[in-house]
CSV table of C-alpha atoms and ligand atoms in Angstrom, one decimal:
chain,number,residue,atom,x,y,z
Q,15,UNK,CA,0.0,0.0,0.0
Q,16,UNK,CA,1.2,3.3,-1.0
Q,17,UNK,CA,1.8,6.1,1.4
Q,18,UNK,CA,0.6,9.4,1.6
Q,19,UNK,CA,0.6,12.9,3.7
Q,20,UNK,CA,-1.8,15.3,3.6
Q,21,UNK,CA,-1.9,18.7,5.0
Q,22,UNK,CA,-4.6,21.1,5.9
Q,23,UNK,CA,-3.9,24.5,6.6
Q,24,UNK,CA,-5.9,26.8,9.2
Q,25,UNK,CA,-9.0,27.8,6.9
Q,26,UNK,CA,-9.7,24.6,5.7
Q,27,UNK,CA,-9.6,23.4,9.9
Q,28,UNK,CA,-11.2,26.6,10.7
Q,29,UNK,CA,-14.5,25.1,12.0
Q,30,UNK,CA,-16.2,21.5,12.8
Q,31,UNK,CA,-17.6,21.7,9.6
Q,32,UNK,CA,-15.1,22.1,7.5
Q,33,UNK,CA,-12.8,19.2,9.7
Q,34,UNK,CA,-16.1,17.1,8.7
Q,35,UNK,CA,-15.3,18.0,5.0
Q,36,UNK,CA,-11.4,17.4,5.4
Q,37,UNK,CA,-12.6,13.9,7.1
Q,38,UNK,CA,-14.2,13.0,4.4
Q,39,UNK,CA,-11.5,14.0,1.9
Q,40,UNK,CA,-9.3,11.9,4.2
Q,41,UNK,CA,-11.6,8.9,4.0
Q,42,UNK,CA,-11.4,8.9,0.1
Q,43,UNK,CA,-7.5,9.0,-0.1
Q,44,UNK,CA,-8.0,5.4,2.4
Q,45,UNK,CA,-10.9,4.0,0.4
Q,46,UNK,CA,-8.3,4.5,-2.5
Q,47,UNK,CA,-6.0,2.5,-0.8
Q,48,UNK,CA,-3.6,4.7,0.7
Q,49,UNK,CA,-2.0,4.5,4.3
Q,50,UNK,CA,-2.2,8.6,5.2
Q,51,UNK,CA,-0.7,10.7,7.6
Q,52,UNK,CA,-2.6,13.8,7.8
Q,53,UNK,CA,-1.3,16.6,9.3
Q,54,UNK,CA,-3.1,20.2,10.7
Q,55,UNK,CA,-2.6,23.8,11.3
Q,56,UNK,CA,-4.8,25.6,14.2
Q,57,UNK,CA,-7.8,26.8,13.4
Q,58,UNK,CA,-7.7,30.0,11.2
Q,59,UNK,CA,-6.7,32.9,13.4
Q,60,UNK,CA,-6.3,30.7,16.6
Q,61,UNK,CA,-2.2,31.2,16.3
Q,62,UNK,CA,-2.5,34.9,16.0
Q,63,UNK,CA,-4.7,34.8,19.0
Q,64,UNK,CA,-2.3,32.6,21.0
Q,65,UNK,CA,0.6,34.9,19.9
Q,66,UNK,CA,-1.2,37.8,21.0
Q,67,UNK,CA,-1.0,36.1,24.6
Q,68,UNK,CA,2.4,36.6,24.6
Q,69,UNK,CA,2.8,39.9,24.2
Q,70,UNK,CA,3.9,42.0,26.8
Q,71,UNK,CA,7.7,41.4,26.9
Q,72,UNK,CA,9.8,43.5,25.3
Q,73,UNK,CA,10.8,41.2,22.0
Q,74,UNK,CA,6.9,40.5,21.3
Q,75,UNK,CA,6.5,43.8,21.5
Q,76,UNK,CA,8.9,44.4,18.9
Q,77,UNK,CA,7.1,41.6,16.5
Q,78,UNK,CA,9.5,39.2,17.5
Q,79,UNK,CA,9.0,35.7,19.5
Q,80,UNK,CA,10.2,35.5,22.4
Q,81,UNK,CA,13.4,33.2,22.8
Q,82,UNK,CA,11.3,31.7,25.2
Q,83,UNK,CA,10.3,28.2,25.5
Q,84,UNK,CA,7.3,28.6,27.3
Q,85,UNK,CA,5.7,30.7,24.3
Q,86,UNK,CA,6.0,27.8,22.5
Q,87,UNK,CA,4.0,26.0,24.4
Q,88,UNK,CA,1.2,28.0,24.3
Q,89,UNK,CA,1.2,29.1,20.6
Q,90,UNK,CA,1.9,24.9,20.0
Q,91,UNK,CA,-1.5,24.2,21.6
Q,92,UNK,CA,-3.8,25.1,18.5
Q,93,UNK,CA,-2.7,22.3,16.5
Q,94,UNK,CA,-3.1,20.3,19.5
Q,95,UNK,CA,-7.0,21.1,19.6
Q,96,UNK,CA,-7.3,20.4,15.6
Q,97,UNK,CA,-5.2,17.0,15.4
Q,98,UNK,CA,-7.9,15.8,18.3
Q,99,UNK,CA,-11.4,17.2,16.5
Q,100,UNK,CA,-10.2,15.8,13.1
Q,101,UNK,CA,-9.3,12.4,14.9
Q,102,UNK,CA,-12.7,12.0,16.8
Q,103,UNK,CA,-14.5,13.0,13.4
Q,104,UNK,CA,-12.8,10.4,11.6
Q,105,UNK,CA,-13.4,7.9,14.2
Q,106,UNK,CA,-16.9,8.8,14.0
Q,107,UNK,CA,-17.2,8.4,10.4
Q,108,UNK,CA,-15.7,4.6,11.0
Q,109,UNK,CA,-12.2,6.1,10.2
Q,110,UNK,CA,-9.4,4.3,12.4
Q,111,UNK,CA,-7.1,7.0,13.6
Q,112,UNK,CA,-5.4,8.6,16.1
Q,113,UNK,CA,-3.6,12.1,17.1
Q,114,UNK,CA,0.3,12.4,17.5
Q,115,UNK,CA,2.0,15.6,19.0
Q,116,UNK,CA,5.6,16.1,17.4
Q,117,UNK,CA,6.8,14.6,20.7
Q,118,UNK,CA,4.6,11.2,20.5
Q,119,UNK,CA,6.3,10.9,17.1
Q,120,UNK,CA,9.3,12.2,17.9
Q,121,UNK,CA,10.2,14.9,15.2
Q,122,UNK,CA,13.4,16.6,16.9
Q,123,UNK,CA,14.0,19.8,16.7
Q,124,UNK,CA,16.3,22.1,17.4
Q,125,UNK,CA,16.3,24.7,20.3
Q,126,UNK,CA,15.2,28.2,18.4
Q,127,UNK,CA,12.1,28.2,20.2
Q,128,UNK,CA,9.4,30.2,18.0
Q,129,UNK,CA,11.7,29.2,14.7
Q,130,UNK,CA,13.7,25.7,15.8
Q,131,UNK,CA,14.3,23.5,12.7
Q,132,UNK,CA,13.7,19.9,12.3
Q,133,UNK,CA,16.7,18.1,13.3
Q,134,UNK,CA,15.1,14.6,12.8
Q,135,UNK,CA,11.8,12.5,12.5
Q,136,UNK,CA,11.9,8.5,13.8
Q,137,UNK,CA,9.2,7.3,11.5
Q,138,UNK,CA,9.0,3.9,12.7
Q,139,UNK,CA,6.1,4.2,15.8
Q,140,UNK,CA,4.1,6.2,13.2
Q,141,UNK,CA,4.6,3.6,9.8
Q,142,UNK,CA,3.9,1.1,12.3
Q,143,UNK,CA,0.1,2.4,13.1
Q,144,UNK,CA,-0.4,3.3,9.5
Q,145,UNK,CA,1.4,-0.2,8.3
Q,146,UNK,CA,-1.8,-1.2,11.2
Q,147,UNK,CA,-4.4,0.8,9.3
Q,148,UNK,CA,-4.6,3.8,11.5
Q,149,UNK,CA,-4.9,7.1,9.6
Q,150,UNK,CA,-2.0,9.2,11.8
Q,151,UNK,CA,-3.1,12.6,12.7
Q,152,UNK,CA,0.2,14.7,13.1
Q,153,UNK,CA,0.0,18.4,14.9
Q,154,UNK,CA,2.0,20.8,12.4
Q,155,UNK,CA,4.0,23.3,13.6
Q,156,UNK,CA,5.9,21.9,16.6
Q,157,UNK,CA,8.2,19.4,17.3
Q,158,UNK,CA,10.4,18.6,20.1
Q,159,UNK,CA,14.2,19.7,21.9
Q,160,UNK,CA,16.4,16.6,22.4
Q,161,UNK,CA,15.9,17.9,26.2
Q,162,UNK,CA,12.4,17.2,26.0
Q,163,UNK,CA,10.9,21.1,25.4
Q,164,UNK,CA,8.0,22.1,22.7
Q,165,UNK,CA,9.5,23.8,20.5
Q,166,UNK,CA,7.9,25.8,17.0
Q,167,UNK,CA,8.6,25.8,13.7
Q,168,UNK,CA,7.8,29.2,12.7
Q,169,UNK,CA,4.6,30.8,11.4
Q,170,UNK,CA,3.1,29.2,8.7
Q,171,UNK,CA,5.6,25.7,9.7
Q,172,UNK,CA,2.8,23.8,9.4
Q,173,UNK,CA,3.9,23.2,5.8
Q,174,UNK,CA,7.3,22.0,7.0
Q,175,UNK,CA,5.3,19.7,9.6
Q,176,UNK,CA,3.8,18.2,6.5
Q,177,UNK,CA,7.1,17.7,4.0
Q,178,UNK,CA,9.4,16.7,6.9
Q,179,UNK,CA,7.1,13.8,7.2
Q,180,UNK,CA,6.7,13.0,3.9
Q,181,UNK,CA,10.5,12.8,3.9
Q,182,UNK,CA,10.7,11.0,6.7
Q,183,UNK,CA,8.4,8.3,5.3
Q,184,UNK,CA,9.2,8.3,1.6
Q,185,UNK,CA,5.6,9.8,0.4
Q,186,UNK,CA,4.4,12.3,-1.8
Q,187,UNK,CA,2.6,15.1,0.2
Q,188,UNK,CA,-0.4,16.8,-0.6
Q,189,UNK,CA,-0.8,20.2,0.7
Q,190,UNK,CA,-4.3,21.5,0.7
Q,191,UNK,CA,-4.9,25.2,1.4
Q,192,UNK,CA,-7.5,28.2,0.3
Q,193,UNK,CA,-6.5,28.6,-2.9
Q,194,UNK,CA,-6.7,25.8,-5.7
Q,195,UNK,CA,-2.6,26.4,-6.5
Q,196,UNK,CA,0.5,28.5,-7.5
Q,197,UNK,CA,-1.0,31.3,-9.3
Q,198,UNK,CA,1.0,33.5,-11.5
Q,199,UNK,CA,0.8,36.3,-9.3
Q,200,UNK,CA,-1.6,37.3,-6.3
Q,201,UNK,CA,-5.3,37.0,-7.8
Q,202,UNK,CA,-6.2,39.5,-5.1
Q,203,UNK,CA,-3.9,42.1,-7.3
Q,204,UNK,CA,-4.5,41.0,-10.9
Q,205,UNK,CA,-7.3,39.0,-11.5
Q,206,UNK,CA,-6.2,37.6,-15.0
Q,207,UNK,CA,-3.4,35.7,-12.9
Q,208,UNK,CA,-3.6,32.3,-13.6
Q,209,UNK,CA,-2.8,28.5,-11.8
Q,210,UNK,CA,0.5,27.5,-13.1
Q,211,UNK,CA,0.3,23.3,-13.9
Q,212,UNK,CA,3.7,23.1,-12.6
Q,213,UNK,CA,6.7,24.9,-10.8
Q,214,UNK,CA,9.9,24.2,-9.7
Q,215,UNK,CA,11.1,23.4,-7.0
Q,216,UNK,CA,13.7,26.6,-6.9
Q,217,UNK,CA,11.3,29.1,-8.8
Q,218,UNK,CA,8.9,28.2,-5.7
Q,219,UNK,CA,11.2,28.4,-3.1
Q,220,UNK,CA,12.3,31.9,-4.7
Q,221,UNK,CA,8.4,32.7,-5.0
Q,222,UNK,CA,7.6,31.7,-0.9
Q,223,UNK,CA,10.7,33.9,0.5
Q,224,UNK,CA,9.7,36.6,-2.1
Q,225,UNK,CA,6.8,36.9,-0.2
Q,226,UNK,CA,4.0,34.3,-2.1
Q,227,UNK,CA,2.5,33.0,1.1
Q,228,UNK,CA,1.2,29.7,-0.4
Q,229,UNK,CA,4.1,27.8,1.5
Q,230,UNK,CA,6.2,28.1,4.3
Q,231,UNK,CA,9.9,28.4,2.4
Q,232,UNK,CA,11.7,26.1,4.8
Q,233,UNK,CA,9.0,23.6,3.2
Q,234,UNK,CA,10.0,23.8,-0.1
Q,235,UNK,CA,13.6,23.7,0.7
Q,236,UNK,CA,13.1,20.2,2.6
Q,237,UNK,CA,11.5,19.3,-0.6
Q,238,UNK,CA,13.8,20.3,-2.6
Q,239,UNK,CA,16.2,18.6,-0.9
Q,240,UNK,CA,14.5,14.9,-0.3
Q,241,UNK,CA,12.7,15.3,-3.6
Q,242,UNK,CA,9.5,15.1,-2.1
Q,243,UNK,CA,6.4,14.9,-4.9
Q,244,UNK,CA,4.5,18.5,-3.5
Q,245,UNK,CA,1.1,19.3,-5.0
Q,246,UNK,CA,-0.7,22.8,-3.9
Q,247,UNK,CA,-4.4,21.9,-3.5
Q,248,UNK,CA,-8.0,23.6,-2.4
Q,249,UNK,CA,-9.8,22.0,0.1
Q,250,UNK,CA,-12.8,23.6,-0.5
Q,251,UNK,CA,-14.2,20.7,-2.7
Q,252,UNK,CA,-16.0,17.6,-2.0
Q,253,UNK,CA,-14.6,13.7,-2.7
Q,254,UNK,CA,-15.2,13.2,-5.6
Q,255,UNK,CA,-16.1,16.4,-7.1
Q,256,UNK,CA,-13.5,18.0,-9.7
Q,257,UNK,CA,-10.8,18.9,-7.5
Q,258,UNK,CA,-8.6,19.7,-10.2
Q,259,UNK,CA,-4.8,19.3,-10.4
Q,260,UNK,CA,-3.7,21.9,-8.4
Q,261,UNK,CA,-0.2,22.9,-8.7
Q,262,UNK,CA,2.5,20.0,-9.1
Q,263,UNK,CA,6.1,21.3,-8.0
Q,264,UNK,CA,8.5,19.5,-9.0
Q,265,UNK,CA,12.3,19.1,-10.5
Q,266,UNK,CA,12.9,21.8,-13.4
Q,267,UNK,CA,13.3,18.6,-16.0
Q,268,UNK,CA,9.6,17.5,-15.2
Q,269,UNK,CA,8.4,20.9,-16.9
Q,270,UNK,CA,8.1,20.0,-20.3
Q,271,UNK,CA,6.2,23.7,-20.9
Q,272,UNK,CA,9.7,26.2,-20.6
Q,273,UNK,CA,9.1,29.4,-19.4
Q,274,UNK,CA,10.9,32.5,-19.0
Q,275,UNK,CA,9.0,34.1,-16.3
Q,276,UNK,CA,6.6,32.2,-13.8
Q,277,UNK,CA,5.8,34.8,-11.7
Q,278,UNK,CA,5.7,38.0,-10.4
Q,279,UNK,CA,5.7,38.3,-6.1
Q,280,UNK,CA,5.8,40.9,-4.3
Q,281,UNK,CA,6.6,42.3,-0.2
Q,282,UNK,CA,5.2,45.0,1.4
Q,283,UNK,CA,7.2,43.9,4.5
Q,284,UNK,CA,10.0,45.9,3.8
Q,285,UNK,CA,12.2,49.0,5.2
Q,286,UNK,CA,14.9,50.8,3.4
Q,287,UNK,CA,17.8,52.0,5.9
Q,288,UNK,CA,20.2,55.0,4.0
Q,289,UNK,CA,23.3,55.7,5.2
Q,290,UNK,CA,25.3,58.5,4.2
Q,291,UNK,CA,28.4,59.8,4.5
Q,292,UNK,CA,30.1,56.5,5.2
Q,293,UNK,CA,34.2,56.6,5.0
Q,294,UNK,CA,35.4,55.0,2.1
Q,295,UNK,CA,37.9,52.5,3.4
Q,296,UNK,CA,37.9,48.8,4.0
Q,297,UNK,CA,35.5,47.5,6.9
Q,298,UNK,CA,32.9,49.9,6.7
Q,299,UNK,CA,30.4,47.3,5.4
Q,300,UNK,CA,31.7,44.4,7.6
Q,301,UNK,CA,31.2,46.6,10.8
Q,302,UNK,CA,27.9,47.6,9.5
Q,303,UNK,CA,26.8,44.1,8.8
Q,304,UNK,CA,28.5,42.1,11.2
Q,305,UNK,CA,26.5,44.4,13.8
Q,306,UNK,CA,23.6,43.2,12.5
Q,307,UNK,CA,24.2,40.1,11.9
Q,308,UNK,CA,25.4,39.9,15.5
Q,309,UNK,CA,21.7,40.6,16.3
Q,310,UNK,CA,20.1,38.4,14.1
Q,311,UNK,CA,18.8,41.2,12.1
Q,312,UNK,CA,18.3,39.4,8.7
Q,313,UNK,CA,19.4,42.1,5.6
Q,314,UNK,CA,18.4,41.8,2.0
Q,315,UNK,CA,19.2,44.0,-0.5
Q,316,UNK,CA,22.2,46.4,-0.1
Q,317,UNK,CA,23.4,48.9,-2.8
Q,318,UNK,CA,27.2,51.3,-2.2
Q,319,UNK,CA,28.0,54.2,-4.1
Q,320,UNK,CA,30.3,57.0,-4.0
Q,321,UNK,CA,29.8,60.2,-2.7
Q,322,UNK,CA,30.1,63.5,-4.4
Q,323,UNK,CA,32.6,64.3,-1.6
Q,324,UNK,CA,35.6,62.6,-2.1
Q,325,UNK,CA,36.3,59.7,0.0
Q,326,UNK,CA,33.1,59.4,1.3
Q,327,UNK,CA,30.4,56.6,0.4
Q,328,UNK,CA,26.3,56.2,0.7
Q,329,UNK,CA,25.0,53.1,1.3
Q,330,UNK,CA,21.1,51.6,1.3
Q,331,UNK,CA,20.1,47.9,2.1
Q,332,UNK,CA,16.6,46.8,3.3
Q,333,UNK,CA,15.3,44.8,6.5
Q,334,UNK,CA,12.1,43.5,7.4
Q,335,UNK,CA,9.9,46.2,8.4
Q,336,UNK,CA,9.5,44.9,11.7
Q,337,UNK,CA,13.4,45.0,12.3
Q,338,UNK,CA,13.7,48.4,10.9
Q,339,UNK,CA,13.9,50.7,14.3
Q,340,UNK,CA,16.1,47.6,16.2
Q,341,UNK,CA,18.2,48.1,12.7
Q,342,UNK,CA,18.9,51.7,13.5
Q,343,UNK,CA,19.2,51.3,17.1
Q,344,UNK,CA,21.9,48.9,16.5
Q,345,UNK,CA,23.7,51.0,13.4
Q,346,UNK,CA,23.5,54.1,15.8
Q,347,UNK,CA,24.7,52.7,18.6
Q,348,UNK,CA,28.0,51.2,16.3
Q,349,UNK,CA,28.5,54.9,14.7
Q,350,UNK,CA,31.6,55.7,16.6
Q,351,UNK,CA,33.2,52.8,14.7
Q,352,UNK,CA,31.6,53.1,11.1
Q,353,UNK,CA,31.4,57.2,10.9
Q,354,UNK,CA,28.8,57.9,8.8
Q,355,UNK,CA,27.0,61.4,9.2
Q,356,UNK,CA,23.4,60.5,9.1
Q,357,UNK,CA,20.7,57.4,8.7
Q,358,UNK,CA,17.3,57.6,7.3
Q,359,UNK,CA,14.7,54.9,7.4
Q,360,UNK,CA,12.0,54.5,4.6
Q,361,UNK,CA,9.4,51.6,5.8
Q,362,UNK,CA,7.1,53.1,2.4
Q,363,UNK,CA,8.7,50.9,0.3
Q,364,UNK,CA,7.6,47.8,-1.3
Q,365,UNK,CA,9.6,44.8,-3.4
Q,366,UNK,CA,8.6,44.0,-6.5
Q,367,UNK,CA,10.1,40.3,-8.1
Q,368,UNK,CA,10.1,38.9,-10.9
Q,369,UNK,CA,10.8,34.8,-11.0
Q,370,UNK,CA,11.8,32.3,-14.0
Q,371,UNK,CA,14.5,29.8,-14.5
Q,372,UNK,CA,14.1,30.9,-18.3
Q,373,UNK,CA,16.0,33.7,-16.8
Q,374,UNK,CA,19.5,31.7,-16.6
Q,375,UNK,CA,19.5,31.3,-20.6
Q,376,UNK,CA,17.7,34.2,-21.7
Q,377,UNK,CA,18.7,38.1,-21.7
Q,378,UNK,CA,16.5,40.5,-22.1
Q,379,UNK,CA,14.4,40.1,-19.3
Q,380,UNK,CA,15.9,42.6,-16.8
Q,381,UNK,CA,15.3,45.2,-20.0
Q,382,UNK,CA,11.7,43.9,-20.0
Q,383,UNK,CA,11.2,44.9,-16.7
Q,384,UNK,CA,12.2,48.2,-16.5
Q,385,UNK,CA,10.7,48.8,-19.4
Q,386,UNK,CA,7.4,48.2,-17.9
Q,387,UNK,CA,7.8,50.1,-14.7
Q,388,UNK,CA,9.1,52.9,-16.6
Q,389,UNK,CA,6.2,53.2,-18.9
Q,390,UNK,CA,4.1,53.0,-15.8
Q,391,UNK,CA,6.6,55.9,-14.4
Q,392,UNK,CA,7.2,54.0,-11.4
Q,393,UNK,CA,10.9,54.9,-9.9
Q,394,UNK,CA,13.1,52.1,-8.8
Q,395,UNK,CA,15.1,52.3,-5.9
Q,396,UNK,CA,17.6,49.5,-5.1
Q,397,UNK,CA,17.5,46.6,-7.8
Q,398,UNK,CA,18.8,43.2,-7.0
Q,399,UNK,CA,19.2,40.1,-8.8
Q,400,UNK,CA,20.3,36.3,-8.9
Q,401,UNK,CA,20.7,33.3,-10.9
Q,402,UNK,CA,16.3,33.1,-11.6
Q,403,UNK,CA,15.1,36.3,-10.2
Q,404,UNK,CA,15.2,40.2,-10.2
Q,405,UNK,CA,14.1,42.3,-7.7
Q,406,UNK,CA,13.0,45.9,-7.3
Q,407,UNK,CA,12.6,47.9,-4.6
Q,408,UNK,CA,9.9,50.5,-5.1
Q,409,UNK,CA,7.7,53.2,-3.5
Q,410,UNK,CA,4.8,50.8,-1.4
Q,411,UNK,CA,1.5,53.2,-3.3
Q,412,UNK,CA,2.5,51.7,-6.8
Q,413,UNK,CA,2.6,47.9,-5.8
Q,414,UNK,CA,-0.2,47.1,-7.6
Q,415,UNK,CA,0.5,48.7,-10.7
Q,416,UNK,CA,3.8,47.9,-10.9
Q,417,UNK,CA,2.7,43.8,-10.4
Q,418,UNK,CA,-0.4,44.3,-13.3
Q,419,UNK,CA,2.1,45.8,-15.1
Q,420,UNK,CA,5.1,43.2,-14.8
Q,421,UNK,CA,2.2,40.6,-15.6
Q,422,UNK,CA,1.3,41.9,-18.5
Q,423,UNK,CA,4.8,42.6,-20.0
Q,424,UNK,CA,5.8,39.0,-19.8
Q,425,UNK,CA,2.6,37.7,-21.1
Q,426,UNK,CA,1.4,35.9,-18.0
Q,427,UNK,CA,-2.1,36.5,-18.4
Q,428,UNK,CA,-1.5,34.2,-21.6
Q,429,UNK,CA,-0.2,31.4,-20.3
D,13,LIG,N1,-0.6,27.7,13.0
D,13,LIG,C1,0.7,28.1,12.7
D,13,LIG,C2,0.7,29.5,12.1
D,13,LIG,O1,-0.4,30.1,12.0
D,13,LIG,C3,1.4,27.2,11.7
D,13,LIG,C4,0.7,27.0,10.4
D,13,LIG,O2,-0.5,27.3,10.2
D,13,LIG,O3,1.3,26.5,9.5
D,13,LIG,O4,1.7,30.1,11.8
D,14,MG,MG1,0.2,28.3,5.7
């Protein structure tokens, strides 16, 4: 019997109704003949809600998790409540299954509570139920420390939950979520987007840490890496009904249809720091960045460029916007070393990507793009780009046109 894992994200949990309807799509992967492991996210806004609990100290007050292991514990519990209605709804449907926490498994994970990683799953208690004919019903999102602690795996780590698993136990996984795949672009934005049939593995992976927010990117890393068979699927149909493909992601030699561009993302989630004045001498950068990076403050995009005044340098790189104040603080606090004359933070800002392995044998596309924007007379900023993707950094009111417009310039709405 073939072995499968299925994942259901928080709206498709987010009441008994709809765990009735995921029970049911459970039943029909079994009747099919599958051994499943199904695994849930908290009901739909029940994290935020048990995040909000935290607040108070001074790191959740400035939008970060506490390095605390007790906040894992209670953010932890709302997958905890899920895995146990979707288990006594299967059970009453004549379902044999049971609920596992990560430590009942045990997936081990590492000790950065509120963003651990996966350090290892023992699959053998859990294949052994489901080699027994037990659907296994696995509480995303949390795992546990080699001494014994809950520890999470991130917002949204649900989806790593799910491919860890799969891994683990040599399966395809199935994630179902609101929407029926990997669109083009955000629908909410352009509404001529369209499902894509298939995506690679590293054009999705650039897509989720882009800011697409169909799949946590640690997820699609891990699959990636163990070649785990990923599908992107609604929920919001019954067994049996069309459910349609979804989107398959998969190794860039299983897309027969080559594209140059598969999507445009975008990230309003950004600030743009501006130094100026900097000296112009080496270990300016390294004191600026090792400060940062000394405080876990992640950077993305950095431009340098020279002065009008000789020997003196501006610089400009972007944080998350909810690092951008702890960004300065630290910068200011290091300006006795680096001697710049002033800072200037921009949180107005927004990035704009475009993503396609076409990219690595095609020119012209970086031309493309600014050719679109500037017709649109939107300004660029900072620009950054790599091996399948270019980014822009923009002004945050022109998102939207600068996503149609990017859409439309590398024919996406034809696809
Ligand atoms: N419930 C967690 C969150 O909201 C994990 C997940 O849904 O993937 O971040
Ligand atoms: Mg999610």
């Amino acid at each position: 019997m073939s072995r499968l894992v299925m994942k259901f994200g928080g709206t498709s949990v987010a009441d008994l109704e709809r765990i009735r309807r995921v029970a049911r799509l459970v039943n029909a992967e079994v009747l099919a003949g599958h051994q499943v492991a199904v695994v849930v996210s908290a009901m739909s806004g029940k994290t935020n809600e048990l995040v909000a609990w935290t607040d108070g100290s001074g790191a959740a007050a400035a939008g970060l998790p506490p390095s605390d292991d007790e906040y894992d514990v209670v953010v932890a519990s709302g997958e905890q409540v899920t895995a146990g209605l979707l288990a006594m709804t299967l059970r009453n449907m004549g379902v044999s299954a049971r609920s596992w926490m990560g430590w009942q498994i045990p997936i081990i994970a590492d000790d950065a509570h509120g963003r651990a990683r996966i350090d290892d799953i023992s699959p053998e208690k859990l294949g052994g139920a489901m080699d027994a004919g037990e659907v296994a019903v696995i509480a995303g999102f949390q795992g546990v420390t080699r001494d014994g602690r809950i520890a999470t795996l991130g917002r949204g780590g649900s989806d790593t939950s799910a491919v860890a698993i799969a891994a683990a136990l040599g399966a395809p996984c199935d994630i179902y979520t609101d929407v029926d795949g990997v669109y083009t672009t955000d629908p909410r934005i352009e509404s001529k987007a369209r499902k894509l049939a298939r995506i690679s593995y590293e054009e999705m992976l650039e897509m989720a840490s882009l800011g697409a927010k169909v799949l946590q990117t640690r997820s699609v890393e891990l699959a990636m890496a163990y070649k785990v068979p990923l599908r992107v699927l609604s929920s919001f149909v019954e067994p049996g009904e069309a459910p349609g493909q979804g989107t398959i992601v998969c190794d860039e030699e299983d897309i027969v249809e080559k594209r140059i561009v598969s999507g445009v993302a975008y990230s309003r989630d950004e600030a743009k720091i501006s130094l100026f004045g900097l000296p112009d001498h080496p270990g300016v950068s390294s004191a600026i960045f090792g400060a940062l990076a000394d405080a876990n403050v992640n950077v993305d995009m950095i431009v340098q460029s020279k002065a009008r005044t000789a020997d003196t340098a501006n610089m400009e790189f972007t944080v998350g916007k909810r690092d951008a104040q702890r960004a300065v603080e630290i910068v200011r606090a290091a300006q006795p070393q680096i001697g710049f004359l002033d800072i200037a933070v921009n949180d107005d800002v927004a990035k704009v990507s475009v993503i396609g392995v076409g990219m690595r044998s095609h020119t012209g596309v970086a031309k493309s793009m600014f050719q679109a924007l500037a017709e649109k007379g939107v300004n660029i900023q900072v620009i950054s780009t790599s091996e399948i993707k270019i980014s822009v950094l923009i002004d945050a009111a022109y998102t939207e046109l600068a996503v149609r417009a990017l859409h439309a310039a590398y024919g996406l709405d034809q696809l």
